[in-house]
Backbone as CSV, one residue per row, in Angstrom:
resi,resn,N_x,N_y,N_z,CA_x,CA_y,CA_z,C_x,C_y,C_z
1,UNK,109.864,51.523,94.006,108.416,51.482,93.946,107.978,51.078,92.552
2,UNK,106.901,50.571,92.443,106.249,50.090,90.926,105.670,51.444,90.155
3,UNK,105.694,51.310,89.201,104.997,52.401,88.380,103.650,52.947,88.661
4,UNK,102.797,52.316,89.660,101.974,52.668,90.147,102.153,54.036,91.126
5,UNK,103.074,52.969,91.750,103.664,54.576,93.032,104.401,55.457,92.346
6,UNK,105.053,55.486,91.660,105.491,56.702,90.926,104.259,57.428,90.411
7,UNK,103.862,56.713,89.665,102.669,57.723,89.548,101.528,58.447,90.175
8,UNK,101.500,57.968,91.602,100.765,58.110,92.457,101.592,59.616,93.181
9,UNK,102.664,59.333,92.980,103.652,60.424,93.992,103.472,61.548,93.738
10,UNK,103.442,61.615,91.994,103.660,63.135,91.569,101.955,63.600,90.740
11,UNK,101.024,62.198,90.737,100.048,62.162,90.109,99.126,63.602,90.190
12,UNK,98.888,64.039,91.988,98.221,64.985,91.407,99.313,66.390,91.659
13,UNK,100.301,66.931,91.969,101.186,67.700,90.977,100.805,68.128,89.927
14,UNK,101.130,67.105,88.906,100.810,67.014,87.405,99.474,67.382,87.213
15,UNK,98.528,67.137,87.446,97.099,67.416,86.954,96.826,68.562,87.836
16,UNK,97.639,68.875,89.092,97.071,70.523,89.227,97.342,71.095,88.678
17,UNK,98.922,71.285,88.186,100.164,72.304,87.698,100.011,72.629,85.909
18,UNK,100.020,71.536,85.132,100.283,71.208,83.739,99.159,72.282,82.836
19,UNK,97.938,72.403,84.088,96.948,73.613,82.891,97.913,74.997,82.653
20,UNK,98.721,75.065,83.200,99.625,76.528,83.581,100.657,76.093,82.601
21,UNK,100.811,76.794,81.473,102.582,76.189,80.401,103.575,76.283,81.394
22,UNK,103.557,77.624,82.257,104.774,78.539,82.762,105.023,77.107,83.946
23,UNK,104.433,76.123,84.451,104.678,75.519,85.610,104.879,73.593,84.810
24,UNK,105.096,73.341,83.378,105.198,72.406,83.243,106.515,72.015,83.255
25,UNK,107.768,72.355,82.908,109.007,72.117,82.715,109.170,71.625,84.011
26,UNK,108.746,72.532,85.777,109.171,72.098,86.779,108.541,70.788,86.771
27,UNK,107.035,70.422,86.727,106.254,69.061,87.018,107.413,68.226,86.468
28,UNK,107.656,68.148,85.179,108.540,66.941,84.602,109.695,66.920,84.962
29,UNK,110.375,68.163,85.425,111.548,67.818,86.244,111.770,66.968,87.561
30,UNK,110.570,67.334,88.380,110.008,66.501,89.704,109.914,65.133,89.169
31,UNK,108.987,64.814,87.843,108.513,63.307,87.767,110.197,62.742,87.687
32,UNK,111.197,63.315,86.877,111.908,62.556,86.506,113.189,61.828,87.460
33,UNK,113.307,63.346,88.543,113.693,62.755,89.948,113.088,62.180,90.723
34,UNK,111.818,61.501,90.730,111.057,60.838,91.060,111.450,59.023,91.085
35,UNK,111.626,59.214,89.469,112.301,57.682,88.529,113.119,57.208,89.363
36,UNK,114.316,58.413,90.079,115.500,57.371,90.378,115.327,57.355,91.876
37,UNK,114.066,58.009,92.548,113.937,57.211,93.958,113.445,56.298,94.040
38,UNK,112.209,55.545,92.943,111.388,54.797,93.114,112.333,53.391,93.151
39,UNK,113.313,53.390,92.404,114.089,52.336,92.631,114.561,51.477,93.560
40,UNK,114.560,52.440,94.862,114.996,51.719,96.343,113.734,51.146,96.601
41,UNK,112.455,51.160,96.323,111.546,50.376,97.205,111.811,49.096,96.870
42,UNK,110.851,48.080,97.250,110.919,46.454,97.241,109.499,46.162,96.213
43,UNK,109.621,45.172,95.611,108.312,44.929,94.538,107.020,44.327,95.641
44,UNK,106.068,44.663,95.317,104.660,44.197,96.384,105.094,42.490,96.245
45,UNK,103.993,42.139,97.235,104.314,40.572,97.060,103.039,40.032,97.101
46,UNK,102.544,38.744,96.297,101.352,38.251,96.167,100.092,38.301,96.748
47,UNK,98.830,38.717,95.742,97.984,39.387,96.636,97.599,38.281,97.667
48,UNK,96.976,39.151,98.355,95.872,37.924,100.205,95.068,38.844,100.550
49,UNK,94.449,38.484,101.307,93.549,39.543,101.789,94.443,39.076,103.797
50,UNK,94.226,40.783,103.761,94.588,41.418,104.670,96.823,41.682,104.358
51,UNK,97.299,41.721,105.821,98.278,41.544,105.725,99.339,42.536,106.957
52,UNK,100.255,42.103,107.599,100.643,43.096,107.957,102.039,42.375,108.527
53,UNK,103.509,43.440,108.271,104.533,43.085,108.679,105.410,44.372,109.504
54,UNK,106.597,43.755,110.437,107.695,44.741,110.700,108.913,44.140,110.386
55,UNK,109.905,45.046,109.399,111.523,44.393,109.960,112.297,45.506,110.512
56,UNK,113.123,44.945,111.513,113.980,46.519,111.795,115.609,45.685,112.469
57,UNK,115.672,46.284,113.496,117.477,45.901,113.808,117.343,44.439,114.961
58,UNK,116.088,44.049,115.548,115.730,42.925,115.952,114.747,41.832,115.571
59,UNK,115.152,41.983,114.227,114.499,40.958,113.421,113.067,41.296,112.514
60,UNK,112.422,40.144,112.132,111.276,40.344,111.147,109.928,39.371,111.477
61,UNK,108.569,39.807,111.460,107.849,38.565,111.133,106.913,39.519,110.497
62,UNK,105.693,38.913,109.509,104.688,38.979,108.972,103.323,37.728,108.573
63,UNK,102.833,38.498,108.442,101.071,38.148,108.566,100.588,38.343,106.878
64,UNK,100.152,37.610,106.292,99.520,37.734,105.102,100.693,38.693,103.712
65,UNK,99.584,39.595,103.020,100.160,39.939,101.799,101.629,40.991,102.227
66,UNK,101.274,41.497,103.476,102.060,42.616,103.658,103.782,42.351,103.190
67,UNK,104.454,43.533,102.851,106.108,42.883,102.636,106.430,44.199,103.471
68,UNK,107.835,43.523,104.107,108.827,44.981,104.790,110.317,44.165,104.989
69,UNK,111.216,44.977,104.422,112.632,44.915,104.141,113.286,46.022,104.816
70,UNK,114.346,45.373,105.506,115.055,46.525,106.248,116.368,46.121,106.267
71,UNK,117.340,47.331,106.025,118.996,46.904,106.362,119.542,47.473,107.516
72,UNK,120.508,47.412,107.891,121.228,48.773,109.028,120.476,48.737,110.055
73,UNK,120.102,49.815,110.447,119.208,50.132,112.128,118.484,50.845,111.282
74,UNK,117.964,50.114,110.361,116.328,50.637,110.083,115.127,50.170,110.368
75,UNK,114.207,50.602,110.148,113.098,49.919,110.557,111.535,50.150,109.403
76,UNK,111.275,49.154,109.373,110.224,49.316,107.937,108.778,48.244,109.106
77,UNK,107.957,49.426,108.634,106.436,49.048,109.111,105.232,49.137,107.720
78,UNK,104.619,48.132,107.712,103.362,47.935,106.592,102.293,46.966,106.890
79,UNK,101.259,47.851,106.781,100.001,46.961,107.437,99.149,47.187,106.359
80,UNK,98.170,45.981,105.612,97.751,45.959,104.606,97.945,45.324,103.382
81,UNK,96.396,44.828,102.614,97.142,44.449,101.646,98.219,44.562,100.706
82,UNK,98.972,43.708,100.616,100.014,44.610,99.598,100.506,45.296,100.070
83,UNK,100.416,45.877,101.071,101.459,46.855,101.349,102.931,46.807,101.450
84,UNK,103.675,48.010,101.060,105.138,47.382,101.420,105.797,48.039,101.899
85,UNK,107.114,47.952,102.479,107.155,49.183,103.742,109.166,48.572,102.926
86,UNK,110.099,49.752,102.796,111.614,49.289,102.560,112.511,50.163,103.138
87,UNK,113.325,50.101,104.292,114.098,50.475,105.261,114.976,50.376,104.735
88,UNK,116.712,51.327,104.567,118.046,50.739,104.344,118.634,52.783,105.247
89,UNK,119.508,51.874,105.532,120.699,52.793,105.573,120.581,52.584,107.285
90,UNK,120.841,53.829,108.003,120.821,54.376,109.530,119.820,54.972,109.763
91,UNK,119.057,54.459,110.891,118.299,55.135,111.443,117.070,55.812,110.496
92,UNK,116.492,54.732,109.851,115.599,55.529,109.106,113.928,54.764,109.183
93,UNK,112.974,54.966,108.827,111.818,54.265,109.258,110.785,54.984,108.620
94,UNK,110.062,53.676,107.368,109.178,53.480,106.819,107.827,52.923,107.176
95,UNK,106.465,53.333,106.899,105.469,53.555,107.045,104.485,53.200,106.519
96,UNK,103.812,52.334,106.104,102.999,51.831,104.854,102.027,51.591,105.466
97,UNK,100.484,51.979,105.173,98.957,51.702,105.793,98.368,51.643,104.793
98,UNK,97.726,50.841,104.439,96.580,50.830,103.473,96.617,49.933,102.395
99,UNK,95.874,49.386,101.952,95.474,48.563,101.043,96.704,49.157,99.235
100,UNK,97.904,48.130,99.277,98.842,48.406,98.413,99.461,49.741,98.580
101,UNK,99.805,50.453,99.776,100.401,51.086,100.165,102.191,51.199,100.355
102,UNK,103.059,52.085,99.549,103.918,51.429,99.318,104.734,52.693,100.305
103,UNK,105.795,52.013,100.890,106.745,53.411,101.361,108.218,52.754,101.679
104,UNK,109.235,53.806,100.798,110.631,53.586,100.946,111.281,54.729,101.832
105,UNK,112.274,54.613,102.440,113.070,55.428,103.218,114.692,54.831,103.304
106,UNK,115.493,55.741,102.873,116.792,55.401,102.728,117.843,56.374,102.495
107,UNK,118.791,56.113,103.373,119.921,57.239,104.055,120.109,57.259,105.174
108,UNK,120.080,58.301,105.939,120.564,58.412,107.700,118.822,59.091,107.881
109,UNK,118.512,58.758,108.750,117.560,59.059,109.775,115.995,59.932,108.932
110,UNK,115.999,59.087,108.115,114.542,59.671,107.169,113.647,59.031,107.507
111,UNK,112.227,59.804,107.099,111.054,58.926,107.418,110.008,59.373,106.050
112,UNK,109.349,57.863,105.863,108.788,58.420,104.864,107.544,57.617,105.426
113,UNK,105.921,57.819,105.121,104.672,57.608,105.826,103.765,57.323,104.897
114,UNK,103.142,56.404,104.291,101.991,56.625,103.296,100.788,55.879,103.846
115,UNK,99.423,56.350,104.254,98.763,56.284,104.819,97.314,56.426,104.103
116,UNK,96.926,55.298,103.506,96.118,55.849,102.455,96.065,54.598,101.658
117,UNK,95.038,54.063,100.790,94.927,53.082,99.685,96.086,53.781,98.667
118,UNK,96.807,52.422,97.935,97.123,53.033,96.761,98.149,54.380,97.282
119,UNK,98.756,54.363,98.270,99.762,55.895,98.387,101.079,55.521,98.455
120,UNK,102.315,56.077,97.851,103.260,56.193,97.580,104.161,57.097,98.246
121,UNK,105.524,56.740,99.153,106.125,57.917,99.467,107.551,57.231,99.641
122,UNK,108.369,58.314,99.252,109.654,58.120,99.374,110.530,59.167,99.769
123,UNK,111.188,58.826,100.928,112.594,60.149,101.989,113.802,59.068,101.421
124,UNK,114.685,59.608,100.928,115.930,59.659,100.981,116.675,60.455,99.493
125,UNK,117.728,60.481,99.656,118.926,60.211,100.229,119.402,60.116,100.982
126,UNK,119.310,61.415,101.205,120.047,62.639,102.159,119.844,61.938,104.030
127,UNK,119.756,63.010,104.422,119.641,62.942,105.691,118.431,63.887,106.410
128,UNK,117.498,63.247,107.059,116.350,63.915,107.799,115.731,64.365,106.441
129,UNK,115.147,63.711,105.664,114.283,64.444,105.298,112.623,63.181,105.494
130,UNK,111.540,63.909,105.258,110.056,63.406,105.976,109.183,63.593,104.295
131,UNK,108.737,62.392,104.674,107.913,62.359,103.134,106.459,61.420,103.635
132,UNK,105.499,62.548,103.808,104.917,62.050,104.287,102.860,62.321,103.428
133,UNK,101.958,61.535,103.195,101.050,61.111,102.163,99.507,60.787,102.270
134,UNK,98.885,61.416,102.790,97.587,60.586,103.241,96.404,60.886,102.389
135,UNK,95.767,59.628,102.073,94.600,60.365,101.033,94.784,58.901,100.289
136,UNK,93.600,58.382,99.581,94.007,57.703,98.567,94.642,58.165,97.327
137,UNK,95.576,57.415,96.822,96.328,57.414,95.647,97.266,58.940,95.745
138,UNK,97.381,59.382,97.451,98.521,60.387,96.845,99.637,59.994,97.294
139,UNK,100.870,60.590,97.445,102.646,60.149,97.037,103.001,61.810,97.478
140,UNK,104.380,61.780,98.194,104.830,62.434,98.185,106.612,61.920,98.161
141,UNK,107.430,62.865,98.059,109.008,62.588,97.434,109.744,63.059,98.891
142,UNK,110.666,63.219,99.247,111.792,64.005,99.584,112.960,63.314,99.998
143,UNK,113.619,63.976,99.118,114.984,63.658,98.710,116.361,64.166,97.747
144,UNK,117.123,63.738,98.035,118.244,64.263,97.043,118.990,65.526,97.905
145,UNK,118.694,65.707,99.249,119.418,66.547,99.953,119.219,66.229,101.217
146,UNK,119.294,67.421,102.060,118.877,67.512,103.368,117.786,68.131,104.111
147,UNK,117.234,67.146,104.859,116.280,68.405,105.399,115.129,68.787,104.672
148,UNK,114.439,68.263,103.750,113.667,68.576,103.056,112.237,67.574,103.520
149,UNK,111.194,68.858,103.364,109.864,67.965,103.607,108.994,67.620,102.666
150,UNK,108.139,66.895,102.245,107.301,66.764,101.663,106.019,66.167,101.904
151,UNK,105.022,67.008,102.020,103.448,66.095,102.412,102.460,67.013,101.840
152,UNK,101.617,65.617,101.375,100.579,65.795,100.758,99.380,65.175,101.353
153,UNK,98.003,65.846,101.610,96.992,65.502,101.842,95.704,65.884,101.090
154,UNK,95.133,64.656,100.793,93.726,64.565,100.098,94.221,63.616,98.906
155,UNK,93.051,63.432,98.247,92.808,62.456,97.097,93.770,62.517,96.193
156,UNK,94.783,62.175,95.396,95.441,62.208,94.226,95.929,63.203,93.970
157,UNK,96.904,63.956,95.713,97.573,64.517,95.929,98.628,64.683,95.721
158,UNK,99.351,65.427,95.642,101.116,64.622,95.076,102.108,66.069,96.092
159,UNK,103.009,65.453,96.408,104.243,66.654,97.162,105.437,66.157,96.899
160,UNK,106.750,67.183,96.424,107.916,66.667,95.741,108.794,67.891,96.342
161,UNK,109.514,67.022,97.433,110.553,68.398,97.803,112.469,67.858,97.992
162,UNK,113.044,68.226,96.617,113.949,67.389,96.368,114.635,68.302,95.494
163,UNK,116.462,68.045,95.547,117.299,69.110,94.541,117.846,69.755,95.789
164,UNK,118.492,69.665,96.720,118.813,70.454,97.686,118.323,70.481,99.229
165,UNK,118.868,71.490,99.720,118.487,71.371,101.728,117.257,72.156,101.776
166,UNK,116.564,71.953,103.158,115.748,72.870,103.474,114.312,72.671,102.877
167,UNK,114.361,72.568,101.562,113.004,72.598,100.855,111.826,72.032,101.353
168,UNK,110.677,73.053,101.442,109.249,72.366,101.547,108.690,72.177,100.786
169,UNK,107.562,71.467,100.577,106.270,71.216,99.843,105.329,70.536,99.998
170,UNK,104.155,71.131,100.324,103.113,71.184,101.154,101.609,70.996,100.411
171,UNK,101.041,70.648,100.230,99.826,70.288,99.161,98.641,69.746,99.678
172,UNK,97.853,70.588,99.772,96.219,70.211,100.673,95.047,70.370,99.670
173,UNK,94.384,68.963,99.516,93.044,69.487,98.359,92.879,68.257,97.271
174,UNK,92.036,67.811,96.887,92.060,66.851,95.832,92.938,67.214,94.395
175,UNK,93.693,66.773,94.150,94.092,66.792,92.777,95.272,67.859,92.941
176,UNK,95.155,68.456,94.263,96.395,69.317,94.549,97.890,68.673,94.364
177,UNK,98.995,69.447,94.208,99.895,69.556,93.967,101.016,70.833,94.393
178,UNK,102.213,70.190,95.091,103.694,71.415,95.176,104.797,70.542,94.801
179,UNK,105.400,71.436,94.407,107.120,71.225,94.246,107.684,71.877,95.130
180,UNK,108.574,71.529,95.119,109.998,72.982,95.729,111.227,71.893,95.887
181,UNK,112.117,72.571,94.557,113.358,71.702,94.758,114.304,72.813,93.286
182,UNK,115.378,71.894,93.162,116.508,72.913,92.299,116.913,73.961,93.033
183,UNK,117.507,73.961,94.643,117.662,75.078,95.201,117.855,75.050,96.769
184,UNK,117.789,75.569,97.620,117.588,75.665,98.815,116.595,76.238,99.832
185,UNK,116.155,76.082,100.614,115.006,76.552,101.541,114.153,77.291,100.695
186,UNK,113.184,76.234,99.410,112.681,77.055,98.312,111.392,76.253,99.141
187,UNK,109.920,77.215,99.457,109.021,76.924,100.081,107.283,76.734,98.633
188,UNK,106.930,75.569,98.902,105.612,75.224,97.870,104.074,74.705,98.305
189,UNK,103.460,75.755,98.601,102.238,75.750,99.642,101.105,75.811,98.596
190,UNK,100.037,74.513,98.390,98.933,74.619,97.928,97.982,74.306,98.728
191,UNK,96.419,75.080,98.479,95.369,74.983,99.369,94.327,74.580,98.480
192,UNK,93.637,73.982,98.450,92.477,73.697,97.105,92.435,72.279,96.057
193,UNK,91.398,72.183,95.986,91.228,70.893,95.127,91.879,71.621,93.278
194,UNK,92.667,71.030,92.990,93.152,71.106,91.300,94.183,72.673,91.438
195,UNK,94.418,72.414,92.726,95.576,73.452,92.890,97.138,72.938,93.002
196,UNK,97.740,74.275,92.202,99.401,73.691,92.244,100.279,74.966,92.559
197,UNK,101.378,74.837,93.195,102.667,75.703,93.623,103.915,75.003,93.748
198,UNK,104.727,75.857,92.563,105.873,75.394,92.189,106.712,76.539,93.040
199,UNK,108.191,76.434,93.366,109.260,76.774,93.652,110.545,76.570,93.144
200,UNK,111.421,76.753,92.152,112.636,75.604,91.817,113.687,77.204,91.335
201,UNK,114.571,76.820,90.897,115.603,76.790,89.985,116.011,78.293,90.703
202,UNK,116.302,78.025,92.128,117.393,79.036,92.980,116.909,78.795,94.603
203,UNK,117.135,80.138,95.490,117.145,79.736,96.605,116.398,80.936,97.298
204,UNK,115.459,80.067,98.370,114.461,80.807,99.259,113.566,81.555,98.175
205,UNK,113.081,80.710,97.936,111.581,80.937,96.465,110.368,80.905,97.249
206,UNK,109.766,81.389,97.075,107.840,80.900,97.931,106.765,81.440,96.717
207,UNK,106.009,80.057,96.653,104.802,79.725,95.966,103.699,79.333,96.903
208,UNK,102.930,80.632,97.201,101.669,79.719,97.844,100.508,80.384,97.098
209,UNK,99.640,79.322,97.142,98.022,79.153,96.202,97.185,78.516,97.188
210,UNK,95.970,79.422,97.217,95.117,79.075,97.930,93.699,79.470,97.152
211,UNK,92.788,78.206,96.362,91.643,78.612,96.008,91.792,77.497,95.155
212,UNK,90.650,77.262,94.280,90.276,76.027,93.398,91.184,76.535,92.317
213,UNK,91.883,75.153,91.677,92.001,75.799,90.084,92.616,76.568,90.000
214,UNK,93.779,76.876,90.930,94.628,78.028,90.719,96.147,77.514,91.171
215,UNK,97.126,78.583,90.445,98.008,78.392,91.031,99.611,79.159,90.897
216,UNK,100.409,78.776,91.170,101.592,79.797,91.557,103.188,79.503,91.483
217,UNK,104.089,80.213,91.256,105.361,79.697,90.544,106.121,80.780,90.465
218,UNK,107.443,80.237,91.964,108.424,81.024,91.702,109.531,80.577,91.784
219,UNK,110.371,81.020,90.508,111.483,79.908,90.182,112.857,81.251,89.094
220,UNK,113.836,80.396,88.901,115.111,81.200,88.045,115.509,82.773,89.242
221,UNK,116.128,82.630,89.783,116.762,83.480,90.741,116.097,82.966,92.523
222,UNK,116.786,84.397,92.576,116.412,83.830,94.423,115.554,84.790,95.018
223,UNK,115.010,84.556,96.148,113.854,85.443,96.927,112.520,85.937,96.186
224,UNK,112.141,84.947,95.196,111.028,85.302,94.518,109.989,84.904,95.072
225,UNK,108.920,86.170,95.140,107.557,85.588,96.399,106.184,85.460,94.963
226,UNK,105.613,84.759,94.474,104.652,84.224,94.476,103.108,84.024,94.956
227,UNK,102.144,84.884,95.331,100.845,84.197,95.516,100.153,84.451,95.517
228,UNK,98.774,83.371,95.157,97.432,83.603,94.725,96.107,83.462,95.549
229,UNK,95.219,83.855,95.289,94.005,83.643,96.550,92.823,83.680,95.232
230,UNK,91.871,82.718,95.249,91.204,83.257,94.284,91.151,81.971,93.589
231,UNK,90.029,82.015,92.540,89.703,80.562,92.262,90.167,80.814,90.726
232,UNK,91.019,79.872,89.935,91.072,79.510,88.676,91.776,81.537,88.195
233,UNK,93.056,80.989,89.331,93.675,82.067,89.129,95.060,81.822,89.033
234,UNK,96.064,82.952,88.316,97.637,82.078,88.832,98.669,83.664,88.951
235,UNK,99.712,83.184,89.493,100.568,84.064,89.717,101.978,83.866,89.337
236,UNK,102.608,84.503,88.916,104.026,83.906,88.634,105.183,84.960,88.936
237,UNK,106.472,85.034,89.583,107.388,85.380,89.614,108.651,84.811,89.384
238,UNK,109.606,85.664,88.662,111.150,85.205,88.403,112.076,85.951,88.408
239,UNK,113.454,85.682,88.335,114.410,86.920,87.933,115.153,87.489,89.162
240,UNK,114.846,86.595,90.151,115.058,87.500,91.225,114.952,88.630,91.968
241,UNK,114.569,88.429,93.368,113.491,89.411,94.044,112.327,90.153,93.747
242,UNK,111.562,88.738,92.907,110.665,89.093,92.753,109.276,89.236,93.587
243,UNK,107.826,90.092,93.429,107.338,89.937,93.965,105.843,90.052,93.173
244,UNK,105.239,88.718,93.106,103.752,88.765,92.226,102.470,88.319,93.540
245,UNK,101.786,89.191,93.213,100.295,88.473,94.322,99.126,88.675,93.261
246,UNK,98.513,87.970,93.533,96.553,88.131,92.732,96.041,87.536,93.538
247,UNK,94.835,88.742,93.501,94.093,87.993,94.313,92.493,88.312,94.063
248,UNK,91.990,87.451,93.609,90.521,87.348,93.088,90.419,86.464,92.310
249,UNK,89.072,86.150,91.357,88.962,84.877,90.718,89.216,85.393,89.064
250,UNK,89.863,84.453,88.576,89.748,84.091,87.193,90.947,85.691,86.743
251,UNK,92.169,85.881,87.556,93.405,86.793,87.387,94.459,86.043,87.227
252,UNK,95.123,86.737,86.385,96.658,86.084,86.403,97.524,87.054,85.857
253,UNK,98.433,86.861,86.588,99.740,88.053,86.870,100.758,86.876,86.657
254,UNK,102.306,87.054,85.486,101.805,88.316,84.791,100.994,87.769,83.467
């Protein structure tokens, strides 16, 4: 993907998460596994107005700006300007809608969906994992294991669920943002515009945030629960078996 979609992927992540110190190390860990998925997509191809293509295991045609590349029994779909849609491996199938809409998928049987002006998404390595994006300018990741989901909805949204199996991350709200990766079945649920929930660095973590401006982070051991309700609030747990909740506006634990 171009530097656009990278930045689009993890864009709002970063601007939910980064007001919180305790939740920046994970954001930049996400952006930076980010770098080496963006690599499998295909570069856009000259603007036109309109555009739309398919390639998959019985061939290719296209219509205007649209681009789609496929290897194996994949299948790559992109409708729109610019849009670009990049298929490789088995059984996997890419998704691209919208005006410079970019989406890669690559490995065994991934799907990645970006649905939206300007949205970015990328599934692979691994196997089965769903990366899926709607909203202008948001991106979501999943990859680097198995089984991992990632979707984001609303404006300059971002979802990154990567580092292992299982992992979710889930992100609803303008400017919202989740992680959940460094680990296994580590779960990252945001609700709210300029909201973020991190999960990382062990296994079966849960971060959920629900309210404006707030947000939540549970990471360094395993079974750490996490969460907030409440506007321009945050919560944090670590250390293993941990357990932090707040809930009201303008609290933060600890």
């Amino acid at each position: 993907m171009g530097d656009h979609t990278a930045t689009a992927a993890v864009g709002g992540a970063r601007r939910a998460v980064l007001h919180r110190s305790w939740m920046a190390a994970a954001v930049l860990a996400g952006a930076a596994a980010l770098g080496g998925l963006s690599a499998a997509a295909a570069p856009a191809t000259a603007s036109a107005d309109g555009g739309a293509c398919v390639s998959g295991p019985l061939g290719s045609a296209s219509i205007g700006s649209a681009s789609c590349s496929s290897t194996g029994r994949s299948t790559a779909i992109a409708i729109g300007p610019n849009a670009t849609a990049t298929a490789s491996g088995k059984g996997n199938l890419s998704l691209a809608v919208g005006d410079t809409a970019k989406a890669s998928a690559i490995g065994t049987r991934n799907l990645a969906a970006a649905l939206g002006n300007h949205t970015g998404v990328a599934a692979g390595t691994g196997t089965r994992n769903i990366a899926t994006a709607v909203g202008p300018n948001s991106g979501a990741i999943a990859g680097t294991g198995n089984r991992n989901i990632a979707t984001s909805f609303g404006t300059n949204a971002g979802a990154l669920a990567q580092g292992g199996n299982r992992n979710i991350a889930s992100s609803f709200g303008r400017n919202g943002g989740a992680v959940a990766e460094v680990g296994n079945g580590n779960r990252a649920a945001s609700v709210g515009s300029d909201s973020g929930s991190i999960a990382s660095g062990g296994n079966n973590n849960r971060a959920f945030t629900l309210g404006r401006k707030s947000g939540s982070t549970a990471k360094t051991g395993n079974r750490n629960v996490a969460t907030t309700v409440g506007t321009n609030s945050s919560a944090a747990a670590s250390g293993g078996g941990q357990r932090t909740t707040v809930v009201g506006n303008n609290q933060h634990k600890p």
